[in-house]
Coordinates of N, CA and C in Angstrom, one line a residue:
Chain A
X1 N 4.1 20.5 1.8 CA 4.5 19.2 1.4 C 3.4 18.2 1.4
X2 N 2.5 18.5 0.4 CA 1.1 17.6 0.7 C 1.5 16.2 0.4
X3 N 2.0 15.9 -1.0 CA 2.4 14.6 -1.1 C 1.0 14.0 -2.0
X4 N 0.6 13.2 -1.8 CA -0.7 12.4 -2.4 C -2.1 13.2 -1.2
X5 N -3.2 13.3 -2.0 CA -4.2 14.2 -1.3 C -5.6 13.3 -2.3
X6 N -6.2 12.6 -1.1 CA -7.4 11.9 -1.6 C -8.7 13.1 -1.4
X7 N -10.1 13.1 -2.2 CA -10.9 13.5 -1.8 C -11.9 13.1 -2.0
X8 N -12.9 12.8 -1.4 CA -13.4 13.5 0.2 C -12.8 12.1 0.8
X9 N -12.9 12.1 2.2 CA -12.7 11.6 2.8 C -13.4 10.7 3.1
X10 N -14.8 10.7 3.7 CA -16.0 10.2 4.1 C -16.9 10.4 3.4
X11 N -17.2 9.0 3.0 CA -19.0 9.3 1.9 C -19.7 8.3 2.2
X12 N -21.0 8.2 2.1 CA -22.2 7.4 1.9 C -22.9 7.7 1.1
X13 N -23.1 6.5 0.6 CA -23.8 6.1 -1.0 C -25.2 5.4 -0.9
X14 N -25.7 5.4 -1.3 CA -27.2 4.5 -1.8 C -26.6 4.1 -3.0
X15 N -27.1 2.5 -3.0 CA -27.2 1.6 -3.6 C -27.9 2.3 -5.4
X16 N -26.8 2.1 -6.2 CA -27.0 3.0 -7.6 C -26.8 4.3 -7.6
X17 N -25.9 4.8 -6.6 CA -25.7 6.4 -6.8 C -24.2 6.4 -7.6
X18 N -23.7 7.1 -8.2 CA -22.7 7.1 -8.4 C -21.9 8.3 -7.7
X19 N -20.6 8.6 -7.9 CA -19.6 9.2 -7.9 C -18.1 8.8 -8.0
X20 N -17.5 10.2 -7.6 CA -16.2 10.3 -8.0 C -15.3 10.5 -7.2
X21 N -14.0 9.8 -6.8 CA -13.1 10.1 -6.1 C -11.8 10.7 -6.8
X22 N -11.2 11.5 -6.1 CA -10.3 12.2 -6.6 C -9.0 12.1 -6.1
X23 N -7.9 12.0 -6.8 CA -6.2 11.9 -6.0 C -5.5 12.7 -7.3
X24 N -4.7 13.4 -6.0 CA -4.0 14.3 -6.6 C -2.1 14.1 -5.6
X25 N -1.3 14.5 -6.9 CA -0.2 14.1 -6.1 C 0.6 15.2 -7.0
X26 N 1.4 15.9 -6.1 CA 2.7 16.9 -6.4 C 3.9 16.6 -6.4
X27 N 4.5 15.6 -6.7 CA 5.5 15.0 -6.2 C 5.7 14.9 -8.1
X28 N 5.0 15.2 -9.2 CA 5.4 15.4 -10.5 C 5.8 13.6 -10.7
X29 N 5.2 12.4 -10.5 CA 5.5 10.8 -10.2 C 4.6 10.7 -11.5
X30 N 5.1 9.9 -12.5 CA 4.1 9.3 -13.9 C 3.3 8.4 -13.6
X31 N 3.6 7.8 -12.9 CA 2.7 6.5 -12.5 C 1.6 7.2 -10.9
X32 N 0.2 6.1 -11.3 CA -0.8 6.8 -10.2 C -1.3 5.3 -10.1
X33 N -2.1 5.1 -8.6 CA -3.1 3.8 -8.7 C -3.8 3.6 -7.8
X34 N -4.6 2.8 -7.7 CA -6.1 3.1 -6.6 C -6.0 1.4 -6.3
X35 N -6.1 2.0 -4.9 CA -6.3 0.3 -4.3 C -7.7 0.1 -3.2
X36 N -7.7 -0.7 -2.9 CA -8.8 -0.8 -2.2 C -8.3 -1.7 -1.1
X37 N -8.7 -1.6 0.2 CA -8.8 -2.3 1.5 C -9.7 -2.9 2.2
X38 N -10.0 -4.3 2.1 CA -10.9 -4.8 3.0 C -10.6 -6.0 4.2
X39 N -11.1 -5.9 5.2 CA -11.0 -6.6 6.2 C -10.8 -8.3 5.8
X40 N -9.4 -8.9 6.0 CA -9.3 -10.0 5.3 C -8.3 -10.3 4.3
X41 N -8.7 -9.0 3.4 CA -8.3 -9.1 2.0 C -7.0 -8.6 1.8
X42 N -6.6 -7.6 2.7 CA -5.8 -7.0 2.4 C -5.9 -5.9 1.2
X43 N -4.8 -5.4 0.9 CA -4.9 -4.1 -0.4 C -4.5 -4.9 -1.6
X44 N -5.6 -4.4 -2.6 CA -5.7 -5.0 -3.8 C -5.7 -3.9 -4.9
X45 N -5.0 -4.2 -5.9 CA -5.1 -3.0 -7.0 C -6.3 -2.8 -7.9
X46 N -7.2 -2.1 -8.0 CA -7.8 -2.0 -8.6 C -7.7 -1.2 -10.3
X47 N -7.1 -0.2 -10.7 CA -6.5 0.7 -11.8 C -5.2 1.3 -11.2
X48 N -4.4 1.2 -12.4 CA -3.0 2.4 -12.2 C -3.2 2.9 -13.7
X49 N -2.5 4.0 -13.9 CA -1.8 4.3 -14.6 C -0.7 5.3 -14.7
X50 N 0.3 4.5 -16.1 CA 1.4 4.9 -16.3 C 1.7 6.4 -16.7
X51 N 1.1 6.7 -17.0 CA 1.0 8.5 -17.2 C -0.4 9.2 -17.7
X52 N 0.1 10.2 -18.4 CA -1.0 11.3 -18.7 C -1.8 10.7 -19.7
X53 N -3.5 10.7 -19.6 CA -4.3 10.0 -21.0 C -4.1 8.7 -20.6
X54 N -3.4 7.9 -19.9 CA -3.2 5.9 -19.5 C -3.9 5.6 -18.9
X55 N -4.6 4.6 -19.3 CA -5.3 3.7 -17.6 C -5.2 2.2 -18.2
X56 N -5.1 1.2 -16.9 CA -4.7 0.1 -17.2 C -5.5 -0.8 -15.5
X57 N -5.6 -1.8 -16.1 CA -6.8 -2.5 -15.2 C -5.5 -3.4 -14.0
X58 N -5.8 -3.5 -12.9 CA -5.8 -4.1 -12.0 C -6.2 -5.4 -11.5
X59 N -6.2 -5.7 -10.4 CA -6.1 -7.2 -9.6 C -7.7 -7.0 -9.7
X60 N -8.5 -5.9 -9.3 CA -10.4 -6.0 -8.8 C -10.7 -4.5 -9.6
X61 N -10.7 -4.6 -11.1 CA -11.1 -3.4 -11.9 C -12.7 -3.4 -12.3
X62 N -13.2 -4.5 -11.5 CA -14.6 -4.5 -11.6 C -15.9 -3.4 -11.2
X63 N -16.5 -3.1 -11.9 CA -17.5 -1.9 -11.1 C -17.0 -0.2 -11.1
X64 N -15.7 -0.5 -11.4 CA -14.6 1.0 -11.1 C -14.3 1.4 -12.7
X65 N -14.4 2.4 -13.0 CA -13.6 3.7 -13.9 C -13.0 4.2 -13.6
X66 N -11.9 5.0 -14.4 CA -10.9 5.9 -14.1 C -10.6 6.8 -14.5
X67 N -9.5 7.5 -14.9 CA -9.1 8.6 -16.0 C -8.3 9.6 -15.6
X68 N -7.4 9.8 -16.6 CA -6.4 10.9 -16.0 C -5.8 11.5 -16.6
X69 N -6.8 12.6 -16.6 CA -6.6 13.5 -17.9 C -5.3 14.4 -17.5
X70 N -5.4 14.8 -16.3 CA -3.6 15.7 -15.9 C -2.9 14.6 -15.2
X71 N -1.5 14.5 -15.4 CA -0.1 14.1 -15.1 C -0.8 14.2 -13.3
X72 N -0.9 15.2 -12.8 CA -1.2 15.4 -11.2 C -2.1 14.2 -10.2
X73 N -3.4 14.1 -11.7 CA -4.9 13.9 -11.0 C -4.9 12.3 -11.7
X74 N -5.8 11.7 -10.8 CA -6.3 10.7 -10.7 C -7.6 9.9 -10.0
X75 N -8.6 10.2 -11.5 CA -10.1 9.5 -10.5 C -10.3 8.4 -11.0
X76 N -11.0 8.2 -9.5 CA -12.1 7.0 -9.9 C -13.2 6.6 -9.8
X77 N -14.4 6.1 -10.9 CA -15.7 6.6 -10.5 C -16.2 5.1 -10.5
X78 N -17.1 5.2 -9.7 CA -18.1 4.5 -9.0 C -19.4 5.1 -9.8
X79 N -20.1 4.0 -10.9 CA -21.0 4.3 -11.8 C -22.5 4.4 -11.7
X80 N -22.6 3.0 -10.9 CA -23.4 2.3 -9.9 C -22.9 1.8 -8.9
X81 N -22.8 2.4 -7.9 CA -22.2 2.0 -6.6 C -23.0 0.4 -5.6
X82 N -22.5 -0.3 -4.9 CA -23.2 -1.4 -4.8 C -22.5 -2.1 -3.2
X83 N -23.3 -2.0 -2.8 CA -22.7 -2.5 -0.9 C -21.4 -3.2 -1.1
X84 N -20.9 -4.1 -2.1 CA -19.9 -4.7 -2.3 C -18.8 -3.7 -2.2
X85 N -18.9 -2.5 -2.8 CA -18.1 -1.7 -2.9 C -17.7 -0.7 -1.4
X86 N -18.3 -1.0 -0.5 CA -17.8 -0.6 0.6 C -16.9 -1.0 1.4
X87 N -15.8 -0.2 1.1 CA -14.2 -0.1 1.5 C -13.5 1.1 2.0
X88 N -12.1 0.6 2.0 CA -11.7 1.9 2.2 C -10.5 2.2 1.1
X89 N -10.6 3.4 -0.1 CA -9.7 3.3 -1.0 C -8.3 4.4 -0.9
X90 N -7.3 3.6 -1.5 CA -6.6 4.5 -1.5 C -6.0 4.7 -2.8
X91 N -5.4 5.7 -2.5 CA -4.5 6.4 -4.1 C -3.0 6.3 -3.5
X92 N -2.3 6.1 -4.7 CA -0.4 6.3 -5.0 C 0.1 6.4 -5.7
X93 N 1.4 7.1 -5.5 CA 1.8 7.3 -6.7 C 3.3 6.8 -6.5
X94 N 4.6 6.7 -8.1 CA 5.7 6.4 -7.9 C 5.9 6.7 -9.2
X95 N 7.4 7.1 -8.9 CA 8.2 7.3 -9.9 C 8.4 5.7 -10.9
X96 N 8.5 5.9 -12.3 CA 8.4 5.3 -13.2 C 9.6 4.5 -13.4
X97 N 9.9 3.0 -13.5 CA 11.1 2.5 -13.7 C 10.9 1.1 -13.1
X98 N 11.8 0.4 -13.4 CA 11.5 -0.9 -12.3 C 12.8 -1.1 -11.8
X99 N 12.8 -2.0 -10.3 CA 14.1 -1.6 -9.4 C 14.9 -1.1 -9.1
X100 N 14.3 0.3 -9.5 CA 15.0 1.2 -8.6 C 14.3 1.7 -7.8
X101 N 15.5 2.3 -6.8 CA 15.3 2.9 -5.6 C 14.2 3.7 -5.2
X102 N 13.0 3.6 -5.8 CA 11.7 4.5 -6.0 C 10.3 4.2 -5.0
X103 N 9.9 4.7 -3.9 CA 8.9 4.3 -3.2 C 7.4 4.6 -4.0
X104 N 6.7 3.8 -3.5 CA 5.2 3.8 -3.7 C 4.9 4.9 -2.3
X105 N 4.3 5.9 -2.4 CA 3.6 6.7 -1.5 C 1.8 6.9 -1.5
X106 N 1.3 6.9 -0.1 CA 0.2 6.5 -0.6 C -0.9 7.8 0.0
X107 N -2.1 8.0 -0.1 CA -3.2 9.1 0.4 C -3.2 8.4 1.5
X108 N -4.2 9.2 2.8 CA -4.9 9.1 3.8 C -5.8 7.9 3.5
X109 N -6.1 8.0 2.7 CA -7.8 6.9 2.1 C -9.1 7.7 1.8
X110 N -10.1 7.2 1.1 CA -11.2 7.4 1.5 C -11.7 6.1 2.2
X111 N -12.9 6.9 2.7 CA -13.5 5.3 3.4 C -14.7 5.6 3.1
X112 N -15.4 4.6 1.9 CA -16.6 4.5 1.1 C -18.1 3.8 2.2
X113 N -18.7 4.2 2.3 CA -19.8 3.2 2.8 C -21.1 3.2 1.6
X114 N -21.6 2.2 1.3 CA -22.5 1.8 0.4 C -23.9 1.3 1.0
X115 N -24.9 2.1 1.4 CA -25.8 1.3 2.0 C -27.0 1.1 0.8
Chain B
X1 N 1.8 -17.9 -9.8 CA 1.4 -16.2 -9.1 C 2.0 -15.6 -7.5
X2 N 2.7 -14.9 -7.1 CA 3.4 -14.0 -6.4 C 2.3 -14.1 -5.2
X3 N 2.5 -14.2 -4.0 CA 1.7 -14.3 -2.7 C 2.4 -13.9 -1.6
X4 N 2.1 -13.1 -1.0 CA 3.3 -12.5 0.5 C 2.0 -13.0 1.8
X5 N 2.6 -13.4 2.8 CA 2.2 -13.9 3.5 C 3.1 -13.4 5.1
X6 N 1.9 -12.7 5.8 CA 2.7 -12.2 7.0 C 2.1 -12.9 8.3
X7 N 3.3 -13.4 9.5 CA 2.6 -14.1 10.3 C 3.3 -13.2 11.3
X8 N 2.9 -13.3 12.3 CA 1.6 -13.7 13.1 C 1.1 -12.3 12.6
X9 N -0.3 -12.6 12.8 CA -1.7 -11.5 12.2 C -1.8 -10.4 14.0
X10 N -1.3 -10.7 14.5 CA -1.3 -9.9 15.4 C -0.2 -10.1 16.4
X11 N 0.1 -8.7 17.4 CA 1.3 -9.4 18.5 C 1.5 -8.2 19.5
X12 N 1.3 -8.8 20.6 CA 1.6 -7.9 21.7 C 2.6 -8.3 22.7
X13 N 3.4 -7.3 23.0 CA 4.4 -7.1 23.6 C 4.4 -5.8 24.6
X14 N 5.1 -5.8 25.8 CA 5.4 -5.0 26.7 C 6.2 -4.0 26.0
X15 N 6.1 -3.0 26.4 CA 7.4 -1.5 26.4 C 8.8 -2.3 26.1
X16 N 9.8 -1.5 25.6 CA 11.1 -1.7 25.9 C 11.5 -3.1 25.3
X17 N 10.7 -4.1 25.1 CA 11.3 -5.3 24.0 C 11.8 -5.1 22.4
X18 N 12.3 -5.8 22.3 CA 12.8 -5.9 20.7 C 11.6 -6.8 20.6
X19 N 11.5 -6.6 19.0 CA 10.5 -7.6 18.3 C 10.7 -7.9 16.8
X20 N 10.7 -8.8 16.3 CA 10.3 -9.1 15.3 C 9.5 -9.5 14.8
X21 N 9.0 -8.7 13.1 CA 8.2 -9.2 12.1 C 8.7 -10.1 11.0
X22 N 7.5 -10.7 10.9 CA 8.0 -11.7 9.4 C 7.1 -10.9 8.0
X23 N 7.7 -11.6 7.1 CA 7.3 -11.6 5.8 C 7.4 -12.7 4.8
X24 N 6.8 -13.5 4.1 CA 7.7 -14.2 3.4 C 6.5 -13.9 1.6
X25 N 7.1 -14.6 0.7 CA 7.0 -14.3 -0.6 C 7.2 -15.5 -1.2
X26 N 6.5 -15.8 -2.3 CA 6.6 -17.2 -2.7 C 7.5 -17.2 -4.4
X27 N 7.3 -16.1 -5.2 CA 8.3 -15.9 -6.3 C 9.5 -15.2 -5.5
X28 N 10.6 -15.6 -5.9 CA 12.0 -14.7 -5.3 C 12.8 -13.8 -6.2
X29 N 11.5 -13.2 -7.4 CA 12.4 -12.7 -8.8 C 11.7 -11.4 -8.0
X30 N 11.9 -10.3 -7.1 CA 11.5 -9.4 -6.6 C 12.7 -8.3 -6.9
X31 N 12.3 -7.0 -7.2 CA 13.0 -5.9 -7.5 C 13.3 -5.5 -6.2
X32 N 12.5 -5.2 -5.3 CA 12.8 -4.8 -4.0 C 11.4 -5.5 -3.0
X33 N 11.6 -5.0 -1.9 CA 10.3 -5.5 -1.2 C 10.6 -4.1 0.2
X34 N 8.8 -3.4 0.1 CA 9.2 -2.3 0.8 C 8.2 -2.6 2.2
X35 N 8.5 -2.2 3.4 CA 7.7 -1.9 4.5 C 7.2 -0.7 4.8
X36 N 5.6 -0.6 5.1 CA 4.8 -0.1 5.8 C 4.3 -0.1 7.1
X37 N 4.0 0.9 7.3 CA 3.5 1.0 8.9 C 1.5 2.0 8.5
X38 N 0.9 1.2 8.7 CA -0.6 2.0 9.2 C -1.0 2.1 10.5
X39 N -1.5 3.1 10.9 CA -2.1 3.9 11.7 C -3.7 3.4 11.6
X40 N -4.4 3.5 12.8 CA -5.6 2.9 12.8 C -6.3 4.1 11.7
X41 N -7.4 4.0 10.7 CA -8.4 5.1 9.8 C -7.3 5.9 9.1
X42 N -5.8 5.7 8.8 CA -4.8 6.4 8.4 C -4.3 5.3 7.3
X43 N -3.6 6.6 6.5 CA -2.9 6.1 5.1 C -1.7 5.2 5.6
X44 N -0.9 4.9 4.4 CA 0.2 4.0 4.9 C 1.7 5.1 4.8
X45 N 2.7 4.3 5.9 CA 3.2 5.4 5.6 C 4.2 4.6 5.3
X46 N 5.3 4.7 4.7 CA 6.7 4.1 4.1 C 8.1 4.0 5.0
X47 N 8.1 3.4 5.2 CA 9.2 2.5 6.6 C 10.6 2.9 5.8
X48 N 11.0 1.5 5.3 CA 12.0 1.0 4.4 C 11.7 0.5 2.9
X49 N 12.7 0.3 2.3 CA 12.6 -0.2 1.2 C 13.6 -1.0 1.0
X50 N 14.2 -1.6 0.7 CA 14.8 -3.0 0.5 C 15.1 -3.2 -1.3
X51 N 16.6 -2.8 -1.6 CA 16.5 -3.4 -3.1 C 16.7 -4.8 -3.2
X52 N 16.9 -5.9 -4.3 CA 17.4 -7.1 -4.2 C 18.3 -7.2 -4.0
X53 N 19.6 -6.6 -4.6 CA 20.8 -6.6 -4.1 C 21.2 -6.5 -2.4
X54 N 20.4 -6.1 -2.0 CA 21.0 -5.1 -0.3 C 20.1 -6.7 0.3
X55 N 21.2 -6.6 1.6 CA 20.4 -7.7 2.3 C 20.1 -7.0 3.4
X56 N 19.8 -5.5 3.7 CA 19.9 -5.1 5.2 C 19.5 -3.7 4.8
X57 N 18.8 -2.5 5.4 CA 18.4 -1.5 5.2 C 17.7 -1.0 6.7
X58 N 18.8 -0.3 7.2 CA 18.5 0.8 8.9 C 17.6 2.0 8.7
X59 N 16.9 2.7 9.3 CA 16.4 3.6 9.8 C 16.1 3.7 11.1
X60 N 17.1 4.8 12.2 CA 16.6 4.5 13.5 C 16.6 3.3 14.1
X61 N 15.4 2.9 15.3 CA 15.2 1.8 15.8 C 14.4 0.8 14.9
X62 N 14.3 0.7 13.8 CA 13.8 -0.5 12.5 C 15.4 -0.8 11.6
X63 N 15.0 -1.9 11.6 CA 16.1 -2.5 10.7 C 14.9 -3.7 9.9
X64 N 15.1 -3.9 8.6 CA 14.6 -4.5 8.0 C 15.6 -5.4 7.0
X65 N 15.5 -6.7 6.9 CA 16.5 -7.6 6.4 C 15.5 -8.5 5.1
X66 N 16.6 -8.7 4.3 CA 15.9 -9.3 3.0 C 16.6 -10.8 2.4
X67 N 16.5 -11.6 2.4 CA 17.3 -13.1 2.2 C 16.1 -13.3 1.4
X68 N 16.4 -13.3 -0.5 CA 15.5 -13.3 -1.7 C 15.2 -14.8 -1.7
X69 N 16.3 -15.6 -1.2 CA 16.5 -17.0 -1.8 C 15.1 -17.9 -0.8
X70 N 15.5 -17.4 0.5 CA 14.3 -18.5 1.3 C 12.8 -17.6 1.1
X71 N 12.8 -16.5 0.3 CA 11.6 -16.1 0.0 C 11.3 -15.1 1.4
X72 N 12.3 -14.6 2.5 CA 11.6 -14.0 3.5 C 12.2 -12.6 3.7
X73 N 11.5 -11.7 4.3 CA 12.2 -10.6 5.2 C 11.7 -10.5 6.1
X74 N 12.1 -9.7 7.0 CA 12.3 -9.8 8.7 C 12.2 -7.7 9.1
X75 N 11.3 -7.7 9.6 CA 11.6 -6.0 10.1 C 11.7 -5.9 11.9
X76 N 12.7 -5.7 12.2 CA 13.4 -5.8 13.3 C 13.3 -4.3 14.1
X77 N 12.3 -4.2 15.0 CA 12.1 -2.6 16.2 C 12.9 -3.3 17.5
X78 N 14.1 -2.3 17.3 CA 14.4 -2.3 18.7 C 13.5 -1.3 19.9
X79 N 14.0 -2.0 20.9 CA 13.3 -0.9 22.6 C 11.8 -0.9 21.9
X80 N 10.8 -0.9 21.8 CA 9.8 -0.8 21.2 C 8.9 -0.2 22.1
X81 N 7.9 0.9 21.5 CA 7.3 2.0 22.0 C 6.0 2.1 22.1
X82 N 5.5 2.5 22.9 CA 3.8 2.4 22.7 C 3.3 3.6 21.4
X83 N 4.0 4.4 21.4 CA 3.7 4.5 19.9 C 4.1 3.9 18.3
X84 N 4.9 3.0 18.8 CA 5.3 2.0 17.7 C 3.9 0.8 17.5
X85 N 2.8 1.3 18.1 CA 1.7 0.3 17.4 C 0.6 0.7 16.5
X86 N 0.9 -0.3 15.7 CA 0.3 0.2 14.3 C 0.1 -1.5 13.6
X87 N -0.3 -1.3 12.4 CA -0.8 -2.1 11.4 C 1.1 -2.1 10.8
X88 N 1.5 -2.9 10.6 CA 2.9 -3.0 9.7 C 2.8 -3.9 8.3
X89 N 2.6 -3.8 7.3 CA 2.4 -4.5 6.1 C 4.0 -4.0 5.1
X90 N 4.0 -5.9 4.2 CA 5.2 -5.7 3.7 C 4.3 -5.5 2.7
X91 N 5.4 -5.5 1.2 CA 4.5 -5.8 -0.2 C 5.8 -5.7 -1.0
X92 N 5.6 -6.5 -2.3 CA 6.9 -6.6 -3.4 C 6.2 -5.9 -4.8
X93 N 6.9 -5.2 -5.7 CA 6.2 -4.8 -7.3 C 5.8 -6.5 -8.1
X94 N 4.9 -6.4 -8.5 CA 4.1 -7.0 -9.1 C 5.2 -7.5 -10.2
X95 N 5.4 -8.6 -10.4 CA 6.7 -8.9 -11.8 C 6.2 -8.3 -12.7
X96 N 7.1 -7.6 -13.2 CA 6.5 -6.8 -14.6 C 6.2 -5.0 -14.4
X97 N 5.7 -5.3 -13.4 CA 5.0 -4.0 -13.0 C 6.0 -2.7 -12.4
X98 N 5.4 -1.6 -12.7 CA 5.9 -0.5 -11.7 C 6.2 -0.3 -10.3
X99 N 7.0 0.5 -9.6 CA 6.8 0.5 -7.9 C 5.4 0.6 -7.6
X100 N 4.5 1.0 -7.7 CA 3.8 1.2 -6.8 C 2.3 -0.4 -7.3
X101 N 2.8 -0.6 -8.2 CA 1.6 -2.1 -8.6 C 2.6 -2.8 -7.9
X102 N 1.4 -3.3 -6.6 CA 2.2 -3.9 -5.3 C 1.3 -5.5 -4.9
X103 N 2.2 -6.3 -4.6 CA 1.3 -7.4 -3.6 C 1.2 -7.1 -2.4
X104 N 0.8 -7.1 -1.7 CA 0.3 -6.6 -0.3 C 0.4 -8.0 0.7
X105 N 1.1 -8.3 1.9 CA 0.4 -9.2 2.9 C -0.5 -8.6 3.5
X106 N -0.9 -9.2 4.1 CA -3.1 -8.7 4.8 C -2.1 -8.0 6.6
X107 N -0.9 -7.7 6.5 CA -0.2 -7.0 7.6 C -0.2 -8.0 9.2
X108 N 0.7 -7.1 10.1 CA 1.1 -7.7 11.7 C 0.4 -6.7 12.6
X109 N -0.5 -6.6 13.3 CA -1.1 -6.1 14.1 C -0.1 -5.5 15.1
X110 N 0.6 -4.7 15.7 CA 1.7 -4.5 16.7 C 0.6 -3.8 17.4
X111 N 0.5 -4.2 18.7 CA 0.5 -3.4 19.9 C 1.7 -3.4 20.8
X112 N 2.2 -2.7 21.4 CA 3.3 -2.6 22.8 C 2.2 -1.7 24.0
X113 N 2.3 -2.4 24.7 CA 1.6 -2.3 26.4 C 2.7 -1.5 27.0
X114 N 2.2 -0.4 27.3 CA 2.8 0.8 28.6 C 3.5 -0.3 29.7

């Protein structure tokens, strides 16, 4: 019963490295989305999308890419990574609809550090 | 624009009290409004959920209440446990948006003391 499964967990970056985070969810949910957490800020959306091939911009889609090429998966890449960017992200997913009975479920996190 | 706003930012309490959380929201056109519980370096996990229609939604010792019109809800632990401390964050769908495109409050800090 994995549920939503972020990957990796822990990373450090240099300033202009890029990479990729990865979420995966079994729960067969159309909708996917990547938030981010900082001290203060609270969780802010960065990208969701509504299904397979979709991506659609967020509350802080700055600096971030996405793409989701399977119904399952959902990344997000960091191109030029940049100390601003050090947080802790998370992925979710939900069934598609509005007002109904449908929870948002979310990964463990990653927790990015950018030095 | 839609803002949830959770007071008090932190709260400690002894073993065995009841407590309450707040929540409040500044649009009241909300499909539902769901509660979370975080764990320190841990994901969030899903409490309750609350449609607009329902004014009241149990699980266990949590009860969470929803009154759309004064803009607030209320998540209510009875006997309260030293493992009941955690990060508690509400959030509403985004107007327009799907469940999980969420506004977030910046969450209630719970500790309960042995």
């Amino acid at each position: 019963n994995a549920g939503v499964t972020q990957t990796p967990k822990f990373r450090v970056l240099k300033t202009g490295q890029s990479m990729t985070l990865l979420c995966a969810q079994d729960m067969n949910h159309e909708y996917m989305y990547w938030y981010r957490q900082d001290p203060g800020m609270g969780l802010r959306l960065i990208h969701y999308s509504v299904g397979e091939g979709t991506t659609a911009k967020g509350e802080v889609p700055d600096g971030y890419n996405v793409s989701r090429l399977k119904k399952q998966n959902f990344l997000l890449g960091l191109e030029s990574a940049a100390p601003s960017q050090t947080s802790v992200y998370f992925c979710a997913s939900s069934p598609p609809g509005q007002g109904l009975p449908a929870e948002a479920f979310f990964g463990q996190g990653t927790r990015l550090t950018v030095v | 624009k839609q803002e949830v706003t959770q007071i008090p930012a932190a709260l400690s309490v002894p073993e065995g009290e009841n407590l309450v959380l707040n929540c409040s929201f500044t649009d009241s056109a909300i499909y539902n409004l769901q509660w979370f519980r975080q764990d320190p370096g841990k994901g969030l996990t899903s409490l309750l959920l609350i449609q607009s229609s329902q004014r009241e939604q149990t699980s266990g010792r949590l009860n969470a209440s929803l009154d759309k019109s004064s803009g607030r809800s209320t998540l209510y632990i009875a006997a309260s446990q030293p493992g009941d401390s955690a990060t508690y964050l509400c959030a509403v769908p985004r107007y327009g948006g799907s469940q999980g495109n969420l506004i977030f409050g910046k969450g209630t800090k719970l500790s309960v003391k042995p």
